[in-house]
JSON list of C-alpha atoms and ligand atoms in Angstrom, two decimals:
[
{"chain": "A", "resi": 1, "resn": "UNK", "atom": "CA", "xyz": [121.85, 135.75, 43.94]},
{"chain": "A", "resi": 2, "resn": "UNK", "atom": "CA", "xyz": [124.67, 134.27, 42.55]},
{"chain": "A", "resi": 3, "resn": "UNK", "atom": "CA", "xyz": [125.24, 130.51, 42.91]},
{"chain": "A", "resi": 4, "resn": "UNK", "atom": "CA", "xyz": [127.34, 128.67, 45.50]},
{"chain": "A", "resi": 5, "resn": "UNK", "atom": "CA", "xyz": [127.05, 131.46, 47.69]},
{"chain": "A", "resi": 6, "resn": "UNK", "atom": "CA", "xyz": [126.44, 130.12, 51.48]},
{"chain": "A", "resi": 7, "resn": "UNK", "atom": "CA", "xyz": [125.15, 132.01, 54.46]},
{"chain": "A", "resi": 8, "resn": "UNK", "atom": "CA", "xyz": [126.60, 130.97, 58.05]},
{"chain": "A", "resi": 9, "resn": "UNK", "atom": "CA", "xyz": [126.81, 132.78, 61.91]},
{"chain": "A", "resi": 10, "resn": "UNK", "atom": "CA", "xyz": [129.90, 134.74, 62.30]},
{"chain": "A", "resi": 11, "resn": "UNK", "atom": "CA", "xyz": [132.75, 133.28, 64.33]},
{"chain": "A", "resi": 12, "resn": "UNK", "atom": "CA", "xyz": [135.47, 134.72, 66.37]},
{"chain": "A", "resi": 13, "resn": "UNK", "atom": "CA", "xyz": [138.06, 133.45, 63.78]},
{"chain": "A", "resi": 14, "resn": "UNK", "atom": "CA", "xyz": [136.15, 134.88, 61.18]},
{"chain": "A", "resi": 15, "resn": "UNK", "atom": "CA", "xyz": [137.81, 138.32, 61.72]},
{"chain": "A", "resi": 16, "resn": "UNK", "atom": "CA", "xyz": [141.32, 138.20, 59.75]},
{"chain": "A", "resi": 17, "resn": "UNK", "atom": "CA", "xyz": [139.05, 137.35, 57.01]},
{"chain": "A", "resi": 18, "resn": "UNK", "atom": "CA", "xyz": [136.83, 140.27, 57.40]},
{"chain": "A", "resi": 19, "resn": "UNK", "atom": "CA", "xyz": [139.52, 142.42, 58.41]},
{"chain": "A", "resi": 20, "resn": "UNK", "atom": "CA", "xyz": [140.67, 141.46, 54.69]},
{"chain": "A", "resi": 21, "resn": "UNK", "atom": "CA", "xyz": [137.83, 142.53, 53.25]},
{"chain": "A", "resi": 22, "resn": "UNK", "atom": "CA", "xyz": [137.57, 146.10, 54.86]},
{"chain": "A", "resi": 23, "resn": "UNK", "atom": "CA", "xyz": [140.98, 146.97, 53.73]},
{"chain": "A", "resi": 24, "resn": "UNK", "atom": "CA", "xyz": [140.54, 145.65, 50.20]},
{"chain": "A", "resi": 25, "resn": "UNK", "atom": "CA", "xyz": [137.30, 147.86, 50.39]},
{"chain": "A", "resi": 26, "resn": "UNK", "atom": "CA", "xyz": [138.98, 150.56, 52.01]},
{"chain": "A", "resi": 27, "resn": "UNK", "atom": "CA", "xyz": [142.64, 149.84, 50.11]},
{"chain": "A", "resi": 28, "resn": "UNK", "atom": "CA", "xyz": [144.30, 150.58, 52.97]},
{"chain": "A", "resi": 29, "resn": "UNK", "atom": "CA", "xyz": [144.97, 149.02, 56.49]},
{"chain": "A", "resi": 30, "resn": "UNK", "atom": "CA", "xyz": [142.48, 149.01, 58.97]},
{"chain": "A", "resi": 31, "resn": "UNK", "atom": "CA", "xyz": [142.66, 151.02, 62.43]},
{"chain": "A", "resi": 32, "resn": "UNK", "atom": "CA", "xyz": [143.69, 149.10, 65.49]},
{"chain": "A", "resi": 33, "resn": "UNK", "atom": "CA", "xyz": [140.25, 150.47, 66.86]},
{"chain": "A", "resi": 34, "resn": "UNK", "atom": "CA", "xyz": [138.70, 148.67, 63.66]},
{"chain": "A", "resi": 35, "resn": "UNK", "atom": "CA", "xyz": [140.29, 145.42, 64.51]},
{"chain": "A", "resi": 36, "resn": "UNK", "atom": "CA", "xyz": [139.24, 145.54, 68.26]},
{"chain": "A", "resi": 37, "resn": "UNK", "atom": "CA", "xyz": [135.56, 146.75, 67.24]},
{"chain": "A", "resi": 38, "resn": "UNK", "atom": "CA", "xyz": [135.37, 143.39, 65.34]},
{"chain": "A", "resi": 39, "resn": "UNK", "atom": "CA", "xyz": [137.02, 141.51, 67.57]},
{"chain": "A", "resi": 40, "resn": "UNK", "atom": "CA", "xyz": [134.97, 142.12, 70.43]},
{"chain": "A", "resi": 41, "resn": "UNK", "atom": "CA", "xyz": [131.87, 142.19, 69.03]},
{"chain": "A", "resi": 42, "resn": "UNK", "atom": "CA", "xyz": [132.67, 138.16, 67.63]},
{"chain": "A", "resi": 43, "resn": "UNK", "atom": "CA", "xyz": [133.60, 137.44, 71.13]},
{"chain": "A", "resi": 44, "resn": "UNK", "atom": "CA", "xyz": [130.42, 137.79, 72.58]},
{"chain": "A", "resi": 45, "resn": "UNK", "atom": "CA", "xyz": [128.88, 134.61, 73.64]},
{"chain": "A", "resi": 46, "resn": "UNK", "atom": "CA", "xyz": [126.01, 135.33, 71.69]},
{"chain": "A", "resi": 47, "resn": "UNK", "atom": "CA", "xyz": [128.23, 137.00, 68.21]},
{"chain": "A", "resi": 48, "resn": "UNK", "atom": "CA", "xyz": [125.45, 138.39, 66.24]},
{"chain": "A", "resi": 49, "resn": "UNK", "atom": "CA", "xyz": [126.00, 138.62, 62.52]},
{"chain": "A", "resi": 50, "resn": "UNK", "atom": "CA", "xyz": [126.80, 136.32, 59.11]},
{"chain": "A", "resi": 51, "resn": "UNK", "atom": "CA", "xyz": [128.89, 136.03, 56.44]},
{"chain": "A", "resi": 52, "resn": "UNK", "atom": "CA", "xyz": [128.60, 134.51, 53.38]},
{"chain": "A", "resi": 53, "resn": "UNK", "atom": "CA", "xyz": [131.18, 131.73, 52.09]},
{"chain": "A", "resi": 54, "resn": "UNK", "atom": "CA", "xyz": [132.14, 131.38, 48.30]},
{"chain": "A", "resi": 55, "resn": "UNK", "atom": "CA", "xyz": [134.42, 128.20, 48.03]},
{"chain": "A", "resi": 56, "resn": "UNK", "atom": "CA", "xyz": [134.97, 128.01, 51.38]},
{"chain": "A", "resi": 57, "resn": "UNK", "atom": "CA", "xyz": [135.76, 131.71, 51.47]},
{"chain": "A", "resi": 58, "resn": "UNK", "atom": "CA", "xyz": [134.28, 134.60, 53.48]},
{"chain": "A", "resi": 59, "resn": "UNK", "atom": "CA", "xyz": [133.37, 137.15, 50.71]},
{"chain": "A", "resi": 60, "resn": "UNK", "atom": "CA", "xyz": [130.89, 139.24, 53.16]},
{"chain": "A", "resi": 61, "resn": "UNK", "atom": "CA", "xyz": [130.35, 139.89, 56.50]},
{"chain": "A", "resi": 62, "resn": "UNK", "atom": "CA", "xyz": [127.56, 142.29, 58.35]},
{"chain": "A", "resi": 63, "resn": "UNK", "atom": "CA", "xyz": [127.96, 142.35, 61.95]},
{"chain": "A", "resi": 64, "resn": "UNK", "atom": "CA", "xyz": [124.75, 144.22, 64.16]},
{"chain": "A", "resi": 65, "resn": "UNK", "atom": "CA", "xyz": [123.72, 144.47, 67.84]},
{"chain": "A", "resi": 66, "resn": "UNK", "atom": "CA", "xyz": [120.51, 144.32, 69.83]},
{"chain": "A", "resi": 67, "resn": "UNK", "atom": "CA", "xyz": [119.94, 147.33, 71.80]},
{"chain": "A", "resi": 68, "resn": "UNK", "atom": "CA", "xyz": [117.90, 147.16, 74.81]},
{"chain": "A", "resi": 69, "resn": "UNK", "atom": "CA", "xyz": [117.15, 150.45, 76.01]},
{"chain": "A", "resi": 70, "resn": "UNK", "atom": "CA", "xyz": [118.98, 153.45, 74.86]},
{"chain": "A", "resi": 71, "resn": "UNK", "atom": "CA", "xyz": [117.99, 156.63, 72.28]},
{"chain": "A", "resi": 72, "resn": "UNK", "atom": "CA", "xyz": [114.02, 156.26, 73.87]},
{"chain": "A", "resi": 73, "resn": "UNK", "atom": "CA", "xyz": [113.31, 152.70, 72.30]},
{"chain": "A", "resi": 74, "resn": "UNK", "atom": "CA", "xyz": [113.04, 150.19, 74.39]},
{"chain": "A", "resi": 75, "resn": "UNK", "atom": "CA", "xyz": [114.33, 147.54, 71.85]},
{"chain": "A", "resi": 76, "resn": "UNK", "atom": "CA", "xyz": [116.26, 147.93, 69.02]},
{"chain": "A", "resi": 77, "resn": "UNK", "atom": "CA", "xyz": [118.20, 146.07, 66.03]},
{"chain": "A", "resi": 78, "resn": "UNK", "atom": "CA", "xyz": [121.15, 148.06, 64.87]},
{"chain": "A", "resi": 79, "resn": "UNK", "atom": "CA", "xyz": [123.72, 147.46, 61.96]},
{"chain": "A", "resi": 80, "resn": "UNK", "atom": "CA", "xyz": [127.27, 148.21, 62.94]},
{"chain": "A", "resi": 81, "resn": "UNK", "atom": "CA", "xyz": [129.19, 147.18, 59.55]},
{"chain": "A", "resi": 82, "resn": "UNK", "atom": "CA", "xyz": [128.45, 145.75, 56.65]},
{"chain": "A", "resi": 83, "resn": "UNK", "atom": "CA", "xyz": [130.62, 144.78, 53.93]},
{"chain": "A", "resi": 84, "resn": "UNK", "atom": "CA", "xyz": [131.25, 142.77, 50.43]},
{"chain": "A", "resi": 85, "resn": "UNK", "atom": "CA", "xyz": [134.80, 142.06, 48.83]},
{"chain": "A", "resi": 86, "resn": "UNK", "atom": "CA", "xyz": [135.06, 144.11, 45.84]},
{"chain": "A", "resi": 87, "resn": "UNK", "atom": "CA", "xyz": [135.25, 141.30, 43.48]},
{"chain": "A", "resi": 88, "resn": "UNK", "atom": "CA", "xyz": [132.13, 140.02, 44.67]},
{"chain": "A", "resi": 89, "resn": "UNK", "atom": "CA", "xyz": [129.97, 142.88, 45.17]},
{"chain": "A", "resi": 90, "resn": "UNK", "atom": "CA", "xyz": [126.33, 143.84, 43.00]},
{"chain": "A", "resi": 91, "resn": "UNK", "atom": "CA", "xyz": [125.63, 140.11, 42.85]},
{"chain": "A", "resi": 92, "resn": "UNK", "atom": "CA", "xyz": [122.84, 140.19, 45.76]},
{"chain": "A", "resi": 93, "resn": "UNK", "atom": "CA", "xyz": [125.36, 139.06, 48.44]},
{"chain": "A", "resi": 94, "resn": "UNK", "atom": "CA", "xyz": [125.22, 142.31, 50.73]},
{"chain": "A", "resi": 95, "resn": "UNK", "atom": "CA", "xyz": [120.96, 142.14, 50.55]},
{"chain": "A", "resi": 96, "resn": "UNK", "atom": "CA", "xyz": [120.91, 138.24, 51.35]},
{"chain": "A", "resi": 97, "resn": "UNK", "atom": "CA", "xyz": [123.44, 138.67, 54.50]},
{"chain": "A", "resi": 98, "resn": "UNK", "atom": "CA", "xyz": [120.66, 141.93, 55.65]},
{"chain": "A", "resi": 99, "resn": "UNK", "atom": "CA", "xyz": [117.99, 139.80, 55.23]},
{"chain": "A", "resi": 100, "resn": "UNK", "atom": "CA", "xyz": [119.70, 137.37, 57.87]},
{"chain": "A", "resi": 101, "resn": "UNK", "atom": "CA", "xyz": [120.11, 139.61, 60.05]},
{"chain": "A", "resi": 102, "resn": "UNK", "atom": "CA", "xyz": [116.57, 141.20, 59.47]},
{"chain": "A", "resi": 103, "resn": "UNK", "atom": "CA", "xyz": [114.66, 137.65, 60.00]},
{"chain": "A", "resi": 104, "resn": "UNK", "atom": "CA", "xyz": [116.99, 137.39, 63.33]},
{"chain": "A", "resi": 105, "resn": "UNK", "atom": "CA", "xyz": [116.23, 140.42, 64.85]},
{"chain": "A", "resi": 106, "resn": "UNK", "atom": "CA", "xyz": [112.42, 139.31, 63.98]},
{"chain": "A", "resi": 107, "resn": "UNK", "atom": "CA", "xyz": [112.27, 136.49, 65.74]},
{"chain": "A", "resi": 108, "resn": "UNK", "atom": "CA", "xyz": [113.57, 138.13, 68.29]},
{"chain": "A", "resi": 109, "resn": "UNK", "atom": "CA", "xyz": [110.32, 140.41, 68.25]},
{"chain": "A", "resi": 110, "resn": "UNK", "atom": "CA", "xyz": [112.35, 143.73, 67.11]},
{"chain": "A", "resi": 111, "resn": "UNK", "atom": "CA", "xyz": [110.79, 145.36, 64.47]},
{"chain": "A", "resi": 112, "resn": "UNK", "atom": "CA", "xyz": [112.53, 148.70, 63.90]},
{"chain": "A", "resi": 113, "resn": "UNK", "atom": "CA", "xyz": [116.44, 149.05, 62.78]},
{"chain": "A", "resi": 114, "resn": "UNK", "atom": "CA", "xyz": [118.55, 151.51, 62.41]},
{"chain": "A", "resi": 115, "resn": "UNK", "atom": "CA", "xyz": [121.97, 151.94, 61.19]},
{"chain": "A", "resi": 116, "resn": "UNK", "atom": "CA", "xyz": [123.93, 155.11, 60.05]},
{"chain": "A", "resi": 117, "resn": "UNK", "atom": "CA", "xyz": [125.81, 156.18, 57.36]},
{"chain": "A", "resi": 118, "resn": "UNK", "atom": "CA", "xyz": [128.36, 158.54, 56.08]},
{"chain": "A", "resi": 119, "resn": "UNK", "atom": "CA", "xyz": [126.51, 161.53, 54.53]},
{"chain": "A", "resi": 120, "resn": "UNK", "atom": "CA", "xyz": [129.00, 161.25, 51.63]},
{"chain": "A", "resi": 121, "resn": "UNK", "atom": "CA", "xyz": [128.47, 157.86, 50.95]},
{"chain": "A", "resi": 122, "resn": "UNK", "atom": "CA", "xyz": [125.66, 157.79, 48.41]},
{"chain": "A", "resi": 123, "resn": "UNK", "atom": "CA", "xyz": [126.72, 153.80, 47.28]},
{"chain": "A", "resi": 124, "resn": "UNK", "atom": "CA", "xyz": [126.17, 152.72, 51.19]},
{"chain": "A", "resi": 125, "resn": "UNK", "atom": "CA", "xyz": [122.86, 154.98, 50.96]},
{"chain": "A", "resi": 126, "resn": "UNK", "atom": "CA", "xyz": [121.66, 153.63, 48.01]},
{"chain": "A", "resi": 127, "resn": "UNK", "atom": "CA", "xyz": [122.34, 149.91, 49.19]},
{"chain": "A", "resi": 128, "resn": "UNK", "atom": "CA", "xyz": [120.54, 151.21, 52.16]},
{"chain": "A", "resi": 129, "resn": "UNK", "atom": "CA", "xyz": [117.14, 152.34, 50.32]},
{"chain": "A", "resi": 130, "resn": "UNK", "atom": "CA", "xyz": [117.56, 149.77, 48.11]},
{"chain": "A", "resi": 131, "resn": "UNK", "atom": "CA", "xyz": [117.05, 147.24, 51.09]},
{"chain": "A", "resi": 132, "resn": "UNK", "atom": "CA", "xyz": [114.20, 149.25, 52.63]},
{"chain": "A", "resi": 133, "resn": "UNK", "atom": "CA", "xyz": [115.91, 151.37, 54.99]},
{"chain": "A", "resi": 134, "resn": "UNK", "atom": "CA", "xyz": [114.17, 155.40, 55.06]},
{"chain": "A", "resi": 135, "resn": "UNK", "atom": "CA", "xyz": [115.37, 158.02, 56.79]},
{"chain": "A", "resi": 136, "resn": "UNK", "atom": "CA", "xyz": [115.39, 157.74, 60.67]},
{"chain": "A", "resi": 137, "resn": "UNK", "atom": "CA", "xyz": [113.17, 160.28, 63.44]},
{"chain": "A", "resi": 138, "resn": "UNK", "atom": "CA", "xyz": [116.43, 160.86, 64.64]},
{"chain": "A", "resi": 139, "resn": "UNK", "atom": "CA", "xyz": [119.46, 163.42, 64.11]},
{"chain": "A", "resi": 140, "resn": "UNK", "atom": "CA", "xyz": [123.03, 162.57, 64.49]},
{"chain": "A", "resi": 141, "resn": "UNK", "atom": "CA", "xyz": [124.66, 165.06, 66.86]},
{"chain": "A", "resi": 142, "resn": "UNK", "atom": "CA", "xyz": [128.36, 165.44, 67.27]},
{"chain": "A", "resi": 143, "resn": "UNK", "atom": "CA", "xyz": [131.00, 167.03, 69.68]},
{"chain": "A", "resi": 144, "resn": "UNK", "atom": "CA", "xyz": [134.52, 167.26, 69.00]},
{"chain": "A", "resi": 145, "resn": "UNK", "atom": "CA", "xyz": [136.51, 167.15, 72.29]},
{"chain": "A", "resi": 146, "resn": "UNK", "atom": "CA", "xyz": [140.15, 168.45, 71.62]},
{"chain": "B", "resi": 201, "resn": "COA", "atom": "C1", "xyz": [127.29, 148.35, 50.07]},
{"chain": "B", "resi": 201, "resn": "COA", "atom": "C2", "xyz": [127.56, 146.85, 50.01]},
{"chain": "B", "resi": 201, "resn": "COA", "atom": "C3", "xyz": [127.54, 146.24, 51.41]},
{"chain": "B", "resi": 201, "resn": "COA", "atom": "C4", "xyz": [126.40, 146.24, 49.17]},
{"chain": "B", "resi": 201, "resn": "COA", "atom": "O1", "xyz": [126.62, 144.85, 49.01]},
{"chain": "B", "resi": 201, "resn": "COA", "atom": "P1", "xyz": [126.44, 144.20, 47.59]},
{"chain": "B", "resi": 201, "resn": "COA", "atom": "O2", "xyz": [126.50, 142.73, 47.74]},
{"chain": "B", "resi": 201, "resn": "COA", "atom": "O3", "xyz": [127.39, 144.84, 46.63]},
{"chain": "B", "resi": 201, "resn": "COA", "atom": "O4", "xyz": [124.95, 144.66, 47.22]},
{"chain": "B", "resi": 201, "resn": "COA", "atom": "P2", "xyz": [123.78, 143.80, 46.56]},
{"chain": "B", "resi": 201, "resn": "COA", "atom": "O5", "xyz": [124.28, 143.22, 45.26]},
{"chain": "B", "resi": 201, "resn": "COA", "atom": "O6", "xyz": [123.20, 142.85, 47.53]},
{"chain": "B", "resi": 201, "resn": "COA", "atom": "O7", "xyz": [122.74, 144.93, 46.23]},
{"chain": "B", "resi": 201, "resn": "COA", "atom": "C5", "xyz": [121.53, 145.10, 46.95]},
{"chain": "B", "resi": 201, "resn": "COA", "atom": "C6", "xyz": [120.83, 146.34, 46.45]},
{"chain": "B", "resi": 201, "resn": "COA", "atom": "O8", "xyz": [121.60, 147.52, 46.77]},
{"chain": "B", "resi": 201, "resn": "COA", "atom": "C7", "xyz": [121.90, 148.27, 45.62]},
{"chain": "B", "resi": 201, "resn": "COA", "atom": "N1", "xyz": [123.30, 148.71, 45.66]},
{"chain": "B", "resi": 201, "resn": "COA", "atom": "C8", "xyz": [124.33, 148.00, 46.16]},
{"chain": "B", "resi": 201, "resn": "COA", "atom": "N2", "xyz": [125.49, 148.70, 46.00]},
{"chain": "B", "resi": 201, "resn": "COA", "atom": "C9", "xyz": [125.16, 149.83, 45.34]},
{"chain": "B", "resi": 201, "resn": "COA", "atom": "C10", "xyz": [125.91, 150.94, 44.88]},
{"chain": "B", "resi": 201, "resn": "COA", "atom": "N3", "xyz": [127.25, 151.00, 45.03]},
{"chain": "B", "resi": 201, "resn": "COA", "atom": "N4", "xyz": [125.27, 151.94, 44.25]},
{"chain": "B", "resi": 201, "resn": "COA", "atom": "C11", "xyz": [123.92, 151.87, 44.06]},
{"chain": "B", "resi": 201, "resn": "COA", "atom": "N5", "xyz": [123.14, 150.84, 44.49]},
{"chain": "B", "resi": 201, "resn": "COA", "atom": "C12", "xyz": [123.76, 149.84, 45.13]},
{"chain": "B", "resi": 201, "resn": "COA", "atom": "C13", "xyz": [121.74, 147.32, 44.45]},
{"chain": "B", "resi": 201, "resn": "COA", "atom": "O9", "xyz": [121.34, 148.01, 43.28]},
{"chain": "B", "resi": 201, "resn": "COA", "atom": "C14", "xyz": [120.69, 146.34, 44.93]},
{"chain": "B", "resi": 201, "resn": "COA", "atom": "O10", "xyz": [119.39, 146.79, 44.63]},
{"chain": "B", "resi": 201, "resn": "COA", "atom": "P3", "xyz": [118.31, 145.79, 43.98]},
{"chain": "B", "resi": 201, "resn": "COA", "atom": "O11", "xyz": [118.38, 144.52, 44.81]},
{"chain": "B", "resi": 201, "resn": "COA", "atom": "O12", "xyz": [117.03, 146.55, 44.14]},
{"chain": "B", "resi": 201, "resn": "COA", "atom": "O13", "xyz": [118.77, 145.57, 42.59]},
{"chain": "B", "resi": 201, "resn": "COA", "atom": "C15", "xyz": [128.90, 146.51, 49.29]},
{"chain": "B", "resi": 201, "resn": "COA", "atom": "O14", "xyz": [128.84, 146.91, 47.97]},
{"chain": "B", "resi": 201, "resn": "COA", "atom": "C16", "xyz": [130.09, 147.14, 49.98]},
{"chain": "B", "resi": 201, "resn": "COA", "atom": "O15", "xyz": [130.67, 146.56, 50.88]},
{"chain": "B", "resi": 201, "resn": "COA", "atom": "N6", "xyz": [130.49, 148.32, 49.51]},
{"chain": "B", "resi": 201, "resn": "COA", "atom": "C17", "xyz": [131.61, 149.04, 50.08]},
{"chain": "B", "resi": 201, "resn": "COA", "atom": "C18", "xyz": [131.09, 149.94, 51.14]},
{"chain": "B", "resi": 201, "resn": "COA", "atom": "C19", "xyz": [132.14, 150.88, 51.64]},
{"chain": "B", "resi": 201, "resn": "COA", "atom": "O16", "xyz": [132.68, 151.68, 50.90]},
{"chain": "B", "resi": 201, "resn": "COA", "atom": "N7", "xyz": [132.45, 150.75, 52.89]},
{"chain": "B", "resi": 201, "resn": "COA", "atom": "C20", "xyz": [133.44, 151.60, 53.47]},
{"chain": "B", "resi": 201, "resn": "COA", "atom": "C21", "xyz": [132.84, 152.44, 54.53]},
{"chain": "B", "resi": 201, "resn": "COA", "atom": "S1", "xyz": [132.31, 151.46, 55.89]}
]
């Protein structure tokens, strides 16, 4: 990975910075519902995710979850977003902050994670493989309520 990159536990008041990332990923604004997904999730006592710092910067962020029960597993690591600034990105900075996480959720004996992606999205899928990730024993089902 590229030098003077460090790894650190997300804060709370590490979300305008992330929120900057997104949209310069996204070039656009963020949702409100974006905002208050990352918001509350780095208000938890316990906020579970990294970013990395380049000159005192945040240049990447991946935020997951532990889930205790739910979808017939009794434990389970989950990534909910991950992302890299632009400028910064195919340097080795999105694997080292999924690494992290992955030694994280280890110690905290969880074994399996899952995450999901856009089925459009073949550089997020690619990312995905290209960290170890395979395709889950589940299906994504959907229902649109009007
Ligand atoms: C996907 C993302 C998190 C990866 O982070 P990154 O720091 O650029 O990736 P890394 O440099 O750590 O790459 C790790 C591996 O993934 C692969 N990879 C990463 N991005 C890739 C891409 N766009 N296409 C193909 N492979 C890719 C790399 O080849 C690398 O494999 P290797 O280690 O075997 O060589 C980052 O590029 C990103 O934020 N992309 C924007 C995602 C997006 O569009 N989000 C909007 C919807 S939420």
């Amino acid at each position: 990975m590229e030098k003077g990159i460090k790894i650190r536990k997300i804060r709370a008041a590490d979300v305008s910075e992330i929120v900057a990332i997104q949209e310069s990923i996204l070039q656009k604004k963020v949702s409100k519902k974006w905002v208050q997904m990352a918001e509350g999730h780095l208000k938890k006592q316990e906020a579970l995710g990294f970013v990395a710092l380049k000159g005192g910067q945040v240049v990447g962020f991946i935020i997951g979850e532990i889930k205790w029960e739910g979808f017939g597993l009794e434990q389970s690591g989950w990534i909910q977003v991950v992302g890299v600034h632009p400028r910064q990105m195919g340097v080795g900075i999105g694997r080292i902050l999924a690494e992290r996480l992955f030694s994280f959720f280890k110690k905290e004996g969880i074994r399996d994670i899952h995450t999901a992606v856009r089925w459009d999205a073949g550089d997020m899928l690619s990312f995905f493989k290209a960290i170890g990730f395979d395709r889950s024993p589940f299906i994504n089902l959907r229902k649109h309520l009007d």
